[in-house]
């Protein structure tokens, strides 16, 4: 039997429809990322349908490398008494754009430079003496500076 669009979803239904496990849904609930399930008259715990959108946004955010704490912070601006609007989601995706762009740029540099000197201070490759002579990049910070920072 198909549920009405206004009926809530059990945790199992949320898990199945969102493609994550029940323990993951419980984890998201415990971290305040998806709100809390409510009890029906019969005592069942149900989530509003729009929680599916939140779980999908969490999955996307995690794929983009956005920490759960940041996802939670931005979700706190979402309404709890109604489904988020397109404008609400647009505001979130806009907020993530700069972070996603930075990650794309870093991944691109990684892809392009990983087989070359990455500026980590090891000075173990022949090209290090050309690209990072005497570990000159150390003044810019620790780690693979040629990958982490834009030139
Ligand atoms: S690869 Fe580490 S300093 Fe060049």
Tab-separated table of C-alpha atoms and ligand atoms in Angstrom:
chain	number	residue	atom	x	y	z
A	1	UNK	CA	0.000	0.000	0.000
A	2	UNK	CA	1.305	3.429	-0.948
A	3	UNK	CA	1.527	6.093	1.726
A	4	UNK	CA	-0.132	9.449	1.333
A	5	UNK	CA	2.241	12.328	0.649
A	6	UNK	CA	1.298	13.838	4.005
A	7	UNK	CA	2.180	10.744	6.051
A	8	UNK	CA	5.480	10.557	7.856
A	9	UNK	CA	8.140	7.973	7.171
A	10	UNK	CA	9.510	5.353	9.530
A	11	UNK	CA	13.249	5.304	10.085
A	12	UNK	CA	13.447	2.194	7.890
A	13	UNK	CA	11.632	3.990	5.074
A	14	UNK	CA	13.911	7.012	5.387
A	15	UNK	CA	16.945	4.717	5.243
A	16	UNK	CA	15.663	2.776	2.246
A	17	UNK	CA	14.599	5.824	0.267
A	18	UNK	CA	17.708	7.862	1.028
A	19	UNK	CA	20.186	5.053	0.447
A	20	UNK	CA	21.832	5.170	3.877
A	21	UNK	CA	21.638	2.695	6.727
A	22	UNK	CA	19.271	2.893	9.694
A	23	UNK	CA	22.233	3.393	12.096
A	24	UNK	CA	23.371	6.321	9.936
A	25	UNK	CA	19.916	7.886	10.146
A	26	UNK	CA	20.031	7.403	13.930
A	27	UNK	CA	23.480	9.000	13.977
A	28	UNK	CA	22.252	12.002	11.986
A	29	UNK	CA	19.283	12.272	14.350
A	30	UNK	CA	21.544	12.110	17.430
A	31	UNK	CA	23.730	14.888	15.979
A	32	UNK	CA	20.722	17.128	15.373
A	33	UNK	CA	21.157	17.071	11.608
A	34	UNK	CA	17.688	15.872	10.675
A	35	UNK	CA	15.535	16.855	13.633
A	36	UNK	CA	13.801	14.297	15.790
A	37	UNK	CA	11.200	11.749	14.828
A	38	UNK	CA	7.745	12.326	16.266
A	39	UNK	CA	5.352	9.750	17.681
A	40	UNK	CA	2.136	8.849	15.957
A	41	UNK	CA	-1.040	8.108	17.934
A	42	UNK	CA	-0.130	4.444	17.611
A	43	UNK	CA	3.316	5.113	19.101
A	44	UNK	CA	5.375	4.704	15.930
A	45	UNK	CA	8.289	7.067	15.346
A	46	UNK	CA	8.028	8.919	12.054
A	47	UNK	CA	9.998	11.592	10.260
A	48	UNK	CA	8.485	14.233	8.011
A	49	UNK	CA	9.057	13.481	4.333
A	50	UNK	CA	11.284	16.478	3.837
A	51	UNK	CA	13.900	14.749	6.000
A	52	UNK	CA	14.766	12.833	2.806
A	53	UNK	CA	15.980	16.096	1.317
A	54	UNK	CA	18.102	16.781	4.373
A	55	UNK	CA	19.684	13.334	4.253
A	56	UNK	CA	20.450	13.803	0.562
A	57	UNK	CA	21.980	17.211	1.257
A	58	UNK	CA	24.089	15.679	4.040
A	59	UNK	CA	25.309	12.996	1.633
A	60	UNK	CA	26.178	15.618	-0.967
A	61	UNK	CA	27.875	17.822	1.615
A	62	UNK	CA	29.961	14.889	2.836
A	63	UNK	CA	30.885	14.051	-0.769
A	64	UNK	CA	32.033	17.663	-1.180
A	65	UNK	CA	34.120	17.303	1.981
A	66	UNK	CA	31.993	19.649	4.089
A	67	UNK	CA	32.345	18.699	7.778
A	68	UNK	CA	29.150	17.524	9.499
A	69	UNK	CA	29.504	20.370	12.018
A	70	UNK	CA	29.319	22.900	9.174
A	71	UNK	CA	26.368	21.088	7.628
A	72	UNK	CA	24.627	21.227	10.993
A	73	UNK	CA	25.350	24.948	11.353
A	74	UNK	CA	23.812	25.760	8.019
A	75	UNK	CA	20.859	23.428	8.591
A	76	UNK	CA	20.041	25.386	11.744
A	77	UNK	CA	18.882	28.202	9.506
A	78	UNK	CA	16.267	25.919	7.950
A	79	UNK	CA	12.668	25.969	9.148
A	80	UNK	CA	11.558	23.074	11.334
A	81	UNK	CA	7.824	23.664	10.988
A	82	UNK	CA	7.661	23.312	7.198
A	83	UNK	CA	9.632	21.787	4.357
A	84	UNK	CA	12.495	23.992	3.168
A	85	UNK	CA	11.708	25.973	0.050
A	86	UNK	CA	13.722	26.087	-3.128
A	87	UNK	CA	15.079	29.438	-1.913
A	88	UNK	CA	16.237	27.798	1.352
A	89	UNK	CA	18.144	25.118	-0.570
A	90	UNK	CA	19.500	27.707	-2.978
A	91	UNK	CA	20.915	29.679	-0.051
A	92	UNK	CA	22.656	26.541	1.241
A	93	UNK	CA	24.132	25.578	-2.109
A	94	UNK	CA	25.355	29.146	-2.596
A	95	UNK	CA	27.025	29.039	0.811
A	96	UNK	CA	28.791	25.829	-0.187
A	97	UNK	CA	29.870	27.062	-3.625
A	98	UNK	CA	33.059	28.802	-2.493
A	99	UNK	CA	34.085	25.776	-0.448
A	100	UNK	CA	33.338	23.397	-3.304
A	101	UNK	CA	35.254	25.610	-5.752
A	102	UNK	CA	38.272	25.611	-3.433
A	103	UNK	CA	38.156	21.810	-3.125
A	104	UNK	CA	37.918	21.426	-6.888
A	105	UNK	CA	40.938	23.708	-7.314
A	106	UNK	CA	42.911	21.721	-4.722
A	107	UNK	CA	41.964	18.401	-6.339
A	108	UNK	CA	42.958	19.746	-9.741
A	109	UNK	CA	46.352	20.836	-8.395
A	110	UNK	CA	46.745	17.421	-6.746
A	111	UNK	CA	45.946	15.664	-9.997
A	112	UNK	CA	48.390	17.831	-11.915
A	113	UNK	CA	51.245	17.885	-9.418
A	114	UNK	CA	51.122	14.634	-7.521
A	115	UNK	CA	53.841	13.008	-9.602
A	116	UNK	CA	56.014	16.115	-9.338
A	117	UNK	CA	57.496	17.987	-6.385
A	118	UNK	CA	54.602	18.806	-4.062
A	119	UNK	CA	56.587	21.150	-1.824
A	120	UNK	CA	56.427	19.023	1.307
A	121	UNK	CA	59.943	19.629	2.555
A	122	UNK	CA	61.247	16.159	1.769
A	123	UNK	CA	63.481	17.443	-1.079
A	124	UNK	CA	63.759	13.860	-2.315
A	125	UNK	CA	63.011	14.365	-6.008
A	126	UNK	CA	65.271	15.829	-8.632
A	127	UNK	CA	62.675	18.501	-9.356
A	128	UNK	CA	62.552	19.668	-5.721
A	129	UNK	CA	65.755	21.651	-6.219
A	130	UNK	CA	64.044	23.525	-9.042
A	131	UNK	CA	60.554	23.919	-7.614
A	132	UNK	CA	61.289	24.045	-3.887
A	133	UNK	CA	65.003	24.848	-3.517
A	134	UNK	CA	66.182	24.444	0.057
A	135	UNK	CA	62.543	23.929	1.078
A	136	UNK	CA	61.835	27.599	0.469
A	137	UNK	CA	58.105	26.861	0.618
A	138	UNK	CA	58.370	26.040	4.330
A	139	UNK	CA	57.807	29.721	5.098
A	140	UNK	CA	54.301	29.358	3.660
A	141	UNK	CA	53.393	26.573	6.088
A	142	UNK	CA	53.758	22.852	6.695
A	143	UNK	CA	52.799	20.079	4.308
A	144	UNK	CA	52.545	19.941	0.518
A	145	UNK	CA	52.419	23.686	-0.145
A	146	UNK	CA	52.573	23.377	-3.936
A	147	UNK	CA	49.323	21.417	-3.822
A	148	UNK	CA	47.522	23.103	-0.949
A	149	UNK	CA	48.010	26.668	-2.076
A	150	UNK	CA	47.287	28.314	-5.390
A	151	UNK	CA	50.313	29.680	-7.210
B	1	LIG	S1	58.345	16.337	-3.171
B	1	LIG	FE1	58.632	17.007	-1.150
B	1	LIG	S2	59.741	18.857	-1.338
B	1	LIG	FE2	59.562	18.118	-3.351
